Structure formats: C-alpha cells, structure tokens
Coordinates of C-alpha atoms and ligand atoms in Angstrom, one line a residue:
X1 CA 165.2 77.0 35.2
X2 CA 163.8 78.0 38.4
X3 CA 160.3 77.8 39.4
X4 CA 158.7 79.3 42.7
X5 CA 155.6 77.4 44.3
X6 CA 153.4 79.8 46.0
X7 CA 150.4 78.7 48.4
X8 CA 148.3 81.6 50.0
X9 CA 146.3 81.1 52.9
X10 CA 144.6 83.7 54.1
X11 CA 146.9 84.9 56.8
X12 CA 149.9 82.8 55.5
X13 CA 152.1 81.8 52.6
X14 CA 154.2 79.2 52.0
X15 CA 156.7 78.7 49.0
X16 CA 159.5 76.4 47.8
X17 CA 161.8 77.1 45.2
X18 CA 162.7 74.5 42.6
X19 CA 165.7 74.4 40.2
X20 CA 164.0 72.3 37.6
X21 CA 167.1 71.5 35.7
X22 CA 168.2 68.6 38.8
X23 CA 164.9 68.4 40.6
X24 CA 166.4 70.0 43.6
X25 CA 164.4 72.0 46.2
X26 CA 166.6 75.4 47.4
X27 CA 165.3 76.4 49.7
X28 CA 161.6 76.6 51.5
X29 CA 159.7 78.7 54.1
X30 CA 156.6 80.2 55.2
X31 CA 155.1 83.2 56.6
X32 CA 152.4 83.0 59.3
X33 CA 150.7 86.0 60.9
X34 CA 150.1 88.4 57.6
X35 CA 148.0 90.9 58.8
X36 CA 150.0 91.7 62.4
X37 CA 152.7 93.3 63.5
X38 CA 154.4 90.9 64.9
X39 CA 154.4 88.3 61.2
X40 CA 156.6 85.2 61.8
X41 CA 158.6 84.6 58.1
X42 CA 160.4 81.0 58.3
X43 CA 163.2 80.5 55.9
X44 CA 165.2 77.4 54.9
X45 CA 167.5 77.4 52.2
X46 CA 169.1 74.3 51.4
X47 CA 172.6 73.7 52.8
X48 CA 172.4 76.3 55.1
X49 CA 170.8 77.0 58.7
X50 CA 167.1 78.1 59.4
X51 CA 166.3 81.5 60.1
X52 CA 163.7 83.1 61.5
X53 CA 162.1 87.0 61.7
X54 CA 159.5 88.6 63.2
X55 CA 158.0 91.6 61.6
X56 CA 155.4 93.8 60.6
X57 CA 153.6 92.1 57.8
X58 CA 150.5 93.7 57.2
X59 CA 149.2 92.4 53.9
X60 CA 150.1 89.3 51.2
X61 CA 152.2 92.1 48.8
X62 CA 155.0 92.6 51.5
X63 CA 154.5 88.8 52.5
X64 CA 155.8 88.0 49.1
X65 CA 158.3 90.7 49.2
X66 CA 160.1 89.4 52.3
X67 CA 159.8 86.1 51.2
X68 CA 161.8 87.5 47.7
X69 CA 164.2 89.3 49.6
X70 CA 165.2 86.3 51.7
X71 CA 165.8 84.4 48.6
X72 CA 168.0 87.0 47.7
X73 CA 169.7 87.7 51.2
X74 CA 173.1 88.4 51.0
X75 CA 174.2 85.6 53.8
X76 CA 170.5 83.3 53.8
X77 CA 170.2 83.7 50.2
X78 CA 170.2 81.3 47.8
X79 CA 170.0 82.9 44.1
X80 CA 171.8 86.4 43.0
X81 CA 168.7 88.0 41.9
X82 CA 165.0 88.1 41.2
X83 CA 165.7 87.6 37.9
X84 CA 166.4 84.3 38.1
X85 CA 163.0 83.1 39.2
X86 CA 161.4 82.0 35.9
X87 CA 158.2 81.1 36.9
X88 CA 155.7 81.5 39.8
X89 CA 153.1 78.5 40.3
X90 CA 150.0 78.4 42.7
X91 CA 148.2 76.0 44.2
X92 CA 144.3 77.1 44.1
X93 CA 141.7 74.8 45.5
X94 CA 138.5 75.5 43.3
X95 CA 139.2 75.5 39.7
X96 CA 134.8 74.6 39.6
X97 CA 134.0 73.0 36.1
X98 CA 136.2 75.7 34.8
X99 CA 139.4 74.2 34.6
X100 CA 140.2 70.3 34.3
X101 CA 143.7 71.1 34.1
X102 CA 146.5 73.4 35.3
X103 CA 146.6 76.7 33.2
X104 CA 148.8 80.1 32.7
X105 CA 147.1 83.2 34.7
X106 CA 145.4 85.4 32.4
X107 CA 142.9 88.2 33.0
X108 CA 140.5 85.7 32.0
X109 CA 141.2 82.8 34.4
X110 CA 141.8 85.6 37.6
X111 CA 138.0 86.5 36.5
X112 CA 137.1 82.7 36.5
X113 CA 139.0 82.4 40.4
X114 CA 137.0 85.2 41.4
X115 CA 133.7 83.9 40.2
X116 CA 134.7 80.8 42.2
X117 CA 134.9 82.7 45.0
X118 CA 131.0 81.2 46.6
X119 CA 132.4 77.9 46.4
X120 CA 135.6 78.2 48.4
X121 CA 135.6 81.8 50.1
X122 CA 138.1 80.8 52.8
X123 CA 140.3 79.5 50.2
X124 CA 140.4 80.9 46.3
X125 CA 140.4 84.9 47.5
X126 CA 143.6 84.1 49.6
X127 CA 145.1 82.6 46.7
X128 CA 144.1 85.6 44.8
X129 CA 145.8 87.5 46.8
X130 CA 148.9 85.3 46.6
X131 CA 148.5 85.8 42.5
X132 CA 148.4 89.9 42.3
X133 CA 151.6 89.7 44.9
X134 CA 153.5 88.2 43.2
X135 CA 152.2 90.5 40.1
X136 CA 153.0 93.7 42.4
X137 CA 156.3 92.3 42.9
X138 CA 157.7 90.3 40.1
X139 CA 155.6 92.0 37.0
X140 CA 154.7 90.0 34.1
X141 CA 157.0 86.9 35.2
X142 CA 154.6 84.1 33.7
X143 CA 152.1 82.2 36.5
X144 CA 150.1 79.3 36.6
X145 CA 147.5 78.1 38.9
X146 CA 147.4 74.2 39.8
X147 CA 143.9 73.3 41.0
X148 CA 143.2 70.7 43.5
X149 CA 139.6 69.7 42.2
X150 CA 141.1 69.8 38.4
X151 CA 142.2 66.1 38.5
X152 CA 138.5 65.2 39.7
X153 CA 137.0 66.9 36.6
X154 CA 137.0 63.7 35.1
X155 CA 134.4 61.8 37.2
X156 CA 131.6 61.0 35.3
X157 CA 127.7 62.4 36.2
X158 CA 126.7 59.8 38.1
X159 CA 129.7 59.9 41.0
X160 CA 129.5 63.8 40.8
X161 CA 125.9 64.8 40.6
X162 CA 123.6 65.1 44.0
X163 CA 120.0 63.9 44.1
X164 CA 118.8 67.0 45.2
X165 CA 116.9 69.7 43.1
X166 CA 118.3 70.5 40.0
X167 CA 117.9 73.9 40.2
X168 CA 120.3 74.2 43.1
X169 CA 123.1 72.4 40.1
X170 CA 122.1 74.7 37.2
X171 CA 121.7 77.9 39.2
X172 CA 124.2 77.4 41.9
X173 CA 126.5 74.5 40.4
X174 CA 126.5 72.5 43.5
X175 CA 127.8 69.4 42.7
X176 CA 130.7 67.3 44.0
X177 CA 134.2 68.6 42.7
X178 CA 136.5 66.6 45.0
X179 CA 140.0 68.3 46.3
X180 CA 143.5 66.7 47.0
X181 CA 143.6 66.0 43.4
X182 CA 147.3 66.8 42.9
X183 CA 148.0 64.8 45.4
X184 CA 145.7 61.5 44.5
X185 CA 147.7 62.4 40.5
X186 CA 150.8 62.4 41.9
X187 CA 150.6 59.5 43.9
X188 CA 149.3 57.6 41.0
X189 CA 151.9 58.3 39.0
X190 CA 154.6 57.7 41.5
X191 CA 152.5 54.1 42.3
X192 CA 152.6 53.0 38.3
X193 CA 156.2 54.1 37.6
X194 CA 157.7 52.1 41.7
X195 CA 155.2 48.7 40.2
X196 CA 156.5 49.8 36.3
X197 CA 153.1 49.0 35.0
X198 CA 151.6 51.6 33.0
X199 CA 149.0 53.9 34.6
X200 CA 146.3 53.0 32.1
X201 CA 145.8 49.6 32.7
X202 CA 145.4 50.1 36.7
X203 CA 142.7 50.2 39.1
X204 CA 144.1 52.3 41.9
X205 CA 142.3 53.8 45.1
X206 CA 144.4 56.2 46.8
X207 CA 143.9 57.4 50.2
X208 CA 145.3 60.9 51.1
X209 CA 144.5 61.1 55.3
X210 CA 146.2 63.8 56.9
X211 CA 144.5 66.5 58.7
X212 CA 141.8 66.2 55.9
X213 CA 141.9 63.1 54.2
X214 CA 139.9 61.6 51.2
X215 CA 139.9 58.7 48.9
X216 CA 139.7 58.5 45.2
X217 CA 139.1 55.8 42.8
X218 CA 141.5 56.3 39.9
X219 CA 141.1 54.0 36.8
X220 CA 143.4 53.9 34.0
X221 CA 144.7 57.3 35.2
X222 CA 141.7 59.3 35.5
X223 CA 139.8 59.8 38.9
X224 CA 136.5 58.8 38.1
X225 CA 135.2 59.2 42.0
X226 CA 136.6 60.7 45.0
X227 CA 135.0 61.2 48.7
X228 CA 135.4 64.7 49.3
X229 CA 132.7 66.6 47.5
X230 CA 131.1 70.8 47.2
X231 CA 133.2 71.4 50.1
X232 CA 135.9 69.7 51.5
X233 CA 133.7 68.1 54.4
X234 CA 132.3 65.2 52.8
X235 CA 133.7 61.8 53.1
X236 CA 136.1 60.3 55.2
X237 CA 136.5 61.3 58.8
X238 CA 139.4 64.0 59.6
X239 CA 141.1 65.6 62.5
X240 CA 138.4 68.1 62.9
X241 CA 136.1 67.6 60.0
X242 CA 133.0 65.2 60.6
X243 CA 132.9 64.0 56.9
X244 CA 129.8 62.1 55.8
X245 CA 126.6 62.4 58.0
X246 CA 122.3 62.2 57.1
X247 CA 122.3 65.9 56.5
X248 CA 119.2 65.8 58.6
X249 CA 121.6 66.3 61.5
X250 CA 122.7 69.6 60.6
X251 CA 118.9 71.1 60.3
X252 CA 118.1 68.9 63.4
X253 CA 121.2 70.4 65.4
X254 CA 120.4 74.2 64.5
X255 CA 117.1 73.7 65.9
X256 CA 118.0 72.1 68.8
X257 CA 121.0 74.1 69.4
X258 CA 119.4 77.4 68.6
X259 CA 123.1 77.8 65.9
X260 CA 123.0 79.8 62.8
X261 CA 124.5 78.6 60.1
X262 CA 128.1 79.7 60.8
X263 CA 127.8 78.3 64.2
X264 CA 126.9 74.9 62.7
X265 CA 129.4 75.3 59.6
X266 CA 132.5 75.5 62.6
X267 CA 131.1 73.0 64.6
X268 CA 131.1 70.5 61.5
X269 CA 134.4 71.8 59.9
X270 CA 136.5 72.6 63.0
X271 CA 135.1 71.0 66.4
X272 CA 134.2 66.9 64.7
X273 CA 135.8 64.6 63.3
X274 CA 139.2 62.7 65.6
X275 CA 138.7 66.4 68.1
X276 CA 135.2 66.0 69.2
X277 CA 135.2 62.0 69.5
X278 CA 138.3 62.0 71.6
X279 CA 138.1 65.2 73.5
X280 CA 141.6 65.3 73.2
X281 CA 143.1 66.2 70.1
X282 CA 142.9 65.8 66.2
X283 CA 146.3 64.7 66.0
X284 CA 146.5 60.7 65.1
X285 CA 149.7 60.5 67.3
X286 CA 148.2 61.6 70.3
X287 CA 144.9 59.4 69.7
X288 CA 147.7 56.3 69.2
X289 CA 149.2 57.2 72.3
X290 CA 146.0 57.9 74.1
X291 CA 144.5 54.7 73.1
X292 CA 147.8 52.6 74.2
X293 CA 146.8 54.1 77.9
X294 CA 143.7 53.1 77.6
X295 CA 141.9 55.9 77.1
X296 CA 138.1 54.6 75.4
X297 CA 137.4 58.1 73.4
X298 CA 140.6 58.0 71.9
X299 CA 140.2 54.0 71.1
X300 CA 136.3 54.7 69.7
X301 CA 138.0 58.2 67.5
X302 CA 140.6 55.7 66.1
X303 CA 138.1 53.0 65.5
X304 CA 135.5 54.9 63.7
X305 CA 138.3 56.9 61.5
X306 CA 139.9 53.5 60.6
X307 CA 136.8 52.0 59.8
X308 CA 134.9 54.8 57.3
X309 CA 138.4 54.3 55.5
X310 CA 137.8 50.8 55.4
X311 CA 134.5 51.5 53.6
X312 CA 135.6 54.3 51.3
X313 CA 138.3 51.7 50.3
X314 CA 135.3 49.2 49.7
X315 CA 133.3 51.3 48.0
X316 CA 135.8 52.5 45.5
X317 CA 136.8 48.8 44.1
X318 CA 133.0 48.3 43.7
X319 CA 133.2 51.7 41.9
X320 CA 135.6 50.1 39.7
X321 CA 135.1 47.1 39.8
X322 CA 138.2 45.3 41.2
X323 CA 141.5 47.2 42.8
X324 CA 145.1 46.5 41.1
X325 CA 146.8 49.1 43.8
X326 CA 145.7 50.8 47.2
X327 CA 148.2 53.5 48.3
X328 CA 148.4 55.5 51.4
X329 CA 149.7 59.0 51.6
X330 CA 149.9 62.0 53.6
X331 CA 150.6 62.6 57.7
X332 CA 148.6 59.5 58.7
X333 CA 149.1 57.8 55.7
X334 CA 152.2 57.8 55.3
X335 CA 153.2 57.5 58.9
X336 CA 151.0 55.4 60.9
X337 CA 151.5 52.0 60.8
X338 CA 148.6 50.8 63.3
X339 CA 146.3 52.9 61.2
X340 CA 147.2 50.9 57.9
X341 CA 147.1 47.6 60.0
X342 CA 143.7 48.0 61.0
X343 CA 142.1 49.1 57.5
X344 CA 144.3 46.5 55.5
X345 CA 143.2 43.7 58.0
X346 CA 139.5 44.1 57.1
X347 CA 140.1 43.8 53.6
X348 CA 141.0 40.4 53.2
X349 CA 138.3 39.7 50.9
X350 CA 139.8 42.0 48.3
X351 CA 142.4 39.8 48.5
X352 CA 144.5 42.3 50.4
X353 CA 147.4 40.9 52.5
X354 CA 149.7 42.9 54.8
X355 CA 152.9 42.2 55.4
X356 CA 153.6 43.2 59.2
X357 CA 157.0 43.6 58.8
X358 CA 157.1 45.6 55.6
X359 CA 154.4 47.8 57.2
X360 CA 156.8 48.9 60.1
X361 CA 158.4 51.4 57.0
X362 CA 160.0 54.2 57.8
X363 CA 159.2 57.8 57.0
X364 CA 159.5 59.4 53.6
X365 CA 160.1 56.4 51.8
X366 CA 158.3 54.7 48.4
X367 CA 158.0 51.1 49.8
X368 CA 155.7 48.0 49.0
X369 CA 154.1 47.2 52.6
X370 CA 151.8 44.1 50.5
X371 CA 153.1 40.5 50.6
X372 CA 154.3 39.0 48.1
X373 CA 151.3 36.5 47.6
X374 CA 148.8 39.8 47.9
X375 CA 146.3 40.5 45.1
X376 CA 146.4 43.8 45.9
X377 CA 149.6 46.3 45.8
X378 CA 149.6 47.9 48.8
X379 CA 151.7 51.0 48.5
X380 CA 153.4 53.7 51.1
X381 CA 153.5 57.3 48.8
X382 CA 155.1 60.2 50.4
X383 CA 152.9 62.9 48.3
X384 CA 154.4 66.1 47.1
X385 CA 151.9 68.5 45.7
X386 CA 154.7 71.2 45.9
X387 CA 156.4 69.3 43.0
X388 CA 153.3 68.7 41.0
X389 CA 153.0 72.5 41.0
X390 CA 156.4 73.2 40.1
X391 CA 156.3 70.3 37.3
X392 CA 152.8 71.8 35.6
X393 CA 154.3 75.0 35.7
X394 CA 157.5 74.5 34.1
X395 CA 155.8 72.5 31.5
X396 CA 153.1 75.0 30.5
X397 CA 155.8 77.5 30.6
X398 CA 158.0 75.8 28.4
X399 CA 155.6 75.0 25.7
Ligands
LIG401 P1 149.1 66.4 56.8 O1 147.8 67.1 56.7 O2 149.3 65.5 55.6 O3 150.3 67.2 57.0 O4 149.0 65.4 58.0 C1 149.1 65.9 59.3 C2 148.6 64.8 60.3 O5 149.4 63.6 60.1 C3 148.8 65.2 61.7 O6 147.7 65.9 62.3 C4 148.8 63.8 62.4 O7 147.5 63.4 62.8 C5 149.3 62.9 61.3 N1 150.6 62.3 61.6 C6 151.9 62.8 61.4 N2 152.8 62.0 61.9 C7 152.2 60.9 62.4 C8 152.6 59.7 63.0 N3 153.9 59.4 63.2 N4 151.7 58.8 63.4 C9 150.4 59.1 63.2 N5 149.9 60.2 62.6 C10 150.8 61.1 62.2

C-alpha cells in the first residue's frame, strides 16, 4: 500500500510518498512559488537523481497535478500509475477542540477546517486547498487530515485555559491548543520503544526547537501541557518568533510605535525572537558561529534562547512532578550540540547529567547523550511528522 503525505502552504506544497508495506520513502519533493509563473517543483525519487522545473503554476490544483505527474514520469517516476496511490494524508495545524485525533475527510470535517479558519488563517485555508486538489485530481481516493494541536487535546483545564474574560473562551474559544503535537507523539514513542519502557509509566518532556520550537510535558503518553499556545507564538523563544512576553508590551508598543495590529503581529511573529536579538540571522548556526567570533548580540540571542528552554524544561517536571526522559528534536535539537550543553548543564538539580562525549552525536541518529549514572534519560530524536502522517493514515484507512 502506498500512501501520499501532502503539506499545503499557502504558496507551496510539499509531499512524500510512502510504500507502507517496507516503511520505505520513494520519493519526496516540493513545489515553492504557486501562484507565479515562474513555480519551482523539486523532485526526488529514491534511487535516482534530483530534478528540478520551473513553470507556470498558478494555483494548488495544477500544484498537485505536477507533483502526480512527476510521480508518474516516464524516466523520474517512481510508480506506473495514479492508481497506485492508495491514500492521500494531510498535515493541518488547527484541528481546535474539534478533533483530538487524526480523522478521514468528510463533508463534515472540511466544514469543521473551514470554521477553524479564525484561529489559523495563514495556515488551515492553505491546507484546504491542498485537500480539494487532491479531490480535483485524484476523486474519491480516501484522505485524512493529521492535526498538529490534536495530540495537545488532552491537557487538562487548568494548563489550557487563560485567565482572561470568559467570554472571549465561550464566544471566541481562545484558549491554548498547543502545535508540534505529531512531532512531541512521535518522539515519545520513538523515546519509550529506544529505553524499552512502556510509554505509560514515563514522565517525558520533549523539546521540538527548530525554527519554531516548543516544549511539552508528556505523562504516561498523553501531553498534558505544552508551551505553544492560541497561536503558535507563545512559549519558547524561536528564530523569528518572540515567544512568551507581559502582553502589556504589545499594547504599549502600538502606542508608542503608532503600529496597527498587523504591523505589531509581524513584528512579533517574523522580526523577534534569535533575528531581532542578533541582528544577524534566525539561523542557530550562524548565531554559533557568530558568537565563536565574538560577536555579543549573537552570544546574548544564544543565551537567552538557551535559557527560556532551560525554564520550560523546569517548569514541565514541576508540571509533572519529576522527569523520567528529556528529548531533543528538530533542526536545533537535533543538531546542536553547544545548545544541549548549555540547557543540560543548568539542570543538574533534576539530576540531569551529560555526557560530553555522547553529546558530540552525529546527525539523524536515535542516541542516548545522558551518562550512565544520570537520573534523567537524555535523548537525541530525529522527528518525522511525515511518517506520523503516513502511519495515521494507513491505519484509519485500513480499518
Ligand atoms: P527545523 O525547523 O526543524 O527544520 O529547524 C531548522 C533550524 O535548525 C535552522 O533554522 C537552524 O537554526 C537549525 N539548525 C539546523 N542545523 C543546525 C546545526 N548544525 N547547528 C545548529 N542549528 C542547526
């Protein structure tokens, strides 16, 4: 069985295709510009070389055409025919309080995405429009949607309510939903099965830091807090995201600043975070290489990113009450090992204890970077949300 994992941006999509039966991917791309004339589609089938075509790609239904017909391609090809695709899954960020799970597309969960549509506009009409192309080119081959806030569905009131005016919940549902969740899930999972302890007898806190990073507190399974929260700006900082602040500073700024409330959306979503400390970049590897020269803002943007995941990481095995397992994941996660140096070494009194030379790990690897004498499992987790798409939707199929 072959599944095909679909994620539409607004003016992109990327997709992977899966033959379920070994696990194996065959083959990957994107397509970047959708809406110009001059659409970049990126193809990579497995065994074979890259290739790469520029065209007129003026909307998300001849996206997904191209992106069919390359799978198809005589010569770049990698199956005989459409038909052989026997599932499509997407990855949708807002699921809201609607959906705690992943679920087939019906008429009746499109209508639920589009009533979403407030809480994530730059986000759940792309995918959308990912969902009707692939409708408008494959016809009633079953879909699912995989929701990155469904995992969080399980915190409980206290970690997901806001002490503001209830009104503003009941009328408006604003309330923290948390995103990343395939990725804390997966990353769970993979943690319990490399330590072979069963999942519901851990205390895990898992931080995904990549370009937006958050951290969740998983216990026996179930994500019962996680940093992000309406939006995906709250929490930890990010490459351009300012995360937590007193949300006096944003009424404080528009007044000051004379900026209406787009102006002081972008500033907080797009110009903060490792960008605007630095003045350099929102890439960890050029605030690393920055710092090594010397340069102060890039040492101060390291030092405060380092540090609010210190706390998150803090606050979490207060939230429950002890830690069995902390795993990194994603670009910085995974990769940096100065990064994991200086959170780990300020949690000694959790009984964390690195071990300097396991921590040097290289890339794409499940490793174990703890000492042997630490209390805590410290874990490296490559995350693949791609493959937690493709596994929901092959099971929900199936059944
Ligand atoms: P992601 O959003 O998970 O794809 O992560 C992307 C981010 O990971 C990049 O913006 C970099 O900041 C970071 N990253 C990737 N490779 C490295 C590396 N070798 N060292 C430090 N950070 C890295």
């Amino acid at each position: 069985m072959n599944v095909l994992v679909i994620n539409a941006g607004s003016s992109s999509v990327k997709y992977q295709l899966y033959n379920m039966n070994d696990e194996s991917v065959l083959a990957k791309g994107r397509v970047e510009r959708i809406g110009l004339d001059s659409a970049i589609l990126t193809h990579e089938p497995e065994g074979k070389s890259e290739v790469r075509e520029v065209s007129e790609i003026l909307e998300h239904t001849t996206a997904i055409k191209k992106v069919l017909d390359m799978l198809v391609h005589r010569e770049f090809g990698v199956l005989h025919s459409i038909k052989e695709i026997d599932a499509v899954g997407h990855r949708v960020v807002h699921g809201g309080e609607f959906f705690s799970t992943s679920v087939l597309v019906t008429e009746e969960v499109k209508k639920k995405i589009k009533h979403l549509f407030d809480l994530a506009p730059l986000h759940n009409p792309a995918h959308m429009l990912g969902i009707n192309a692939v409708e408008a080119n494959m016809g009633d081959v079953p879909q699912v949607v995989v929701f990155d806030t469904a995992f969080h569905q399980s915190m409980p009131p206290e970690a997901y309510m806001y002490a503001i005016p209830k009104i503003w919940y009941s009328k408006h549902k604003v309330r923290r939903y948390g995103f990343h969740g395939t990725s804390h899930q997966y990353v769970s999972e993979r943690a319990s099965r490399f330590l072979n302890k069963p999942l519901d007898s851990l205390k895990i806190v898992s931080a995904h830091i990549g370009n937006g990073a958050s951290c969740a507190a998983i216990l026996n399974g179930k994500s019962i807090d996680t940093s992000m929260g309406l939006t995906p700006l709250e929490g930890m900082m990010m490459g351009t995201r300012s995360g937590d602040l007193d949300p006096a500073v944003v009424t404080f700024a528009m007044g000051k600043e004379d900026l209406t409330l787009n102006e002081v959306n972008s500033m907080l979503n797009k110009h903060s975070g490792l960008q605007a400390i630095s003045g350099l970049s929102s890439d960890m590897r050029e605030i690393t290489e920055a710092m090594d020269e010397g340069d102060k803002n890039a040492k101060l943007a390291f030092d405060m990113y380092a540090y609010r995941v210190r706390k998150y990481i803090g606050a979490y095995a207060a939230a429950l009450n002890g830690i069995d397992i902390l795993i990194f994941t994603a670009g910085v996660g995974e990769n940096s090992v100065i990064l994991r140096k200086a959170v780990c070494d300020g949690l000694t009194y959790l009984g964390v204890e690195l071990d300097d030379h396991r921590n040097e790990t290289g890339r794409g690897i499940e490793k174990r970077i703890s000492s042997d004498s630490s209390a805590v499992d410290v874990l490296v987790i490559p995350t693949n949300e791609e493959w937690m798409i493709a596994r929901d939707t092959y099971e929900l199929v199936m059944m």
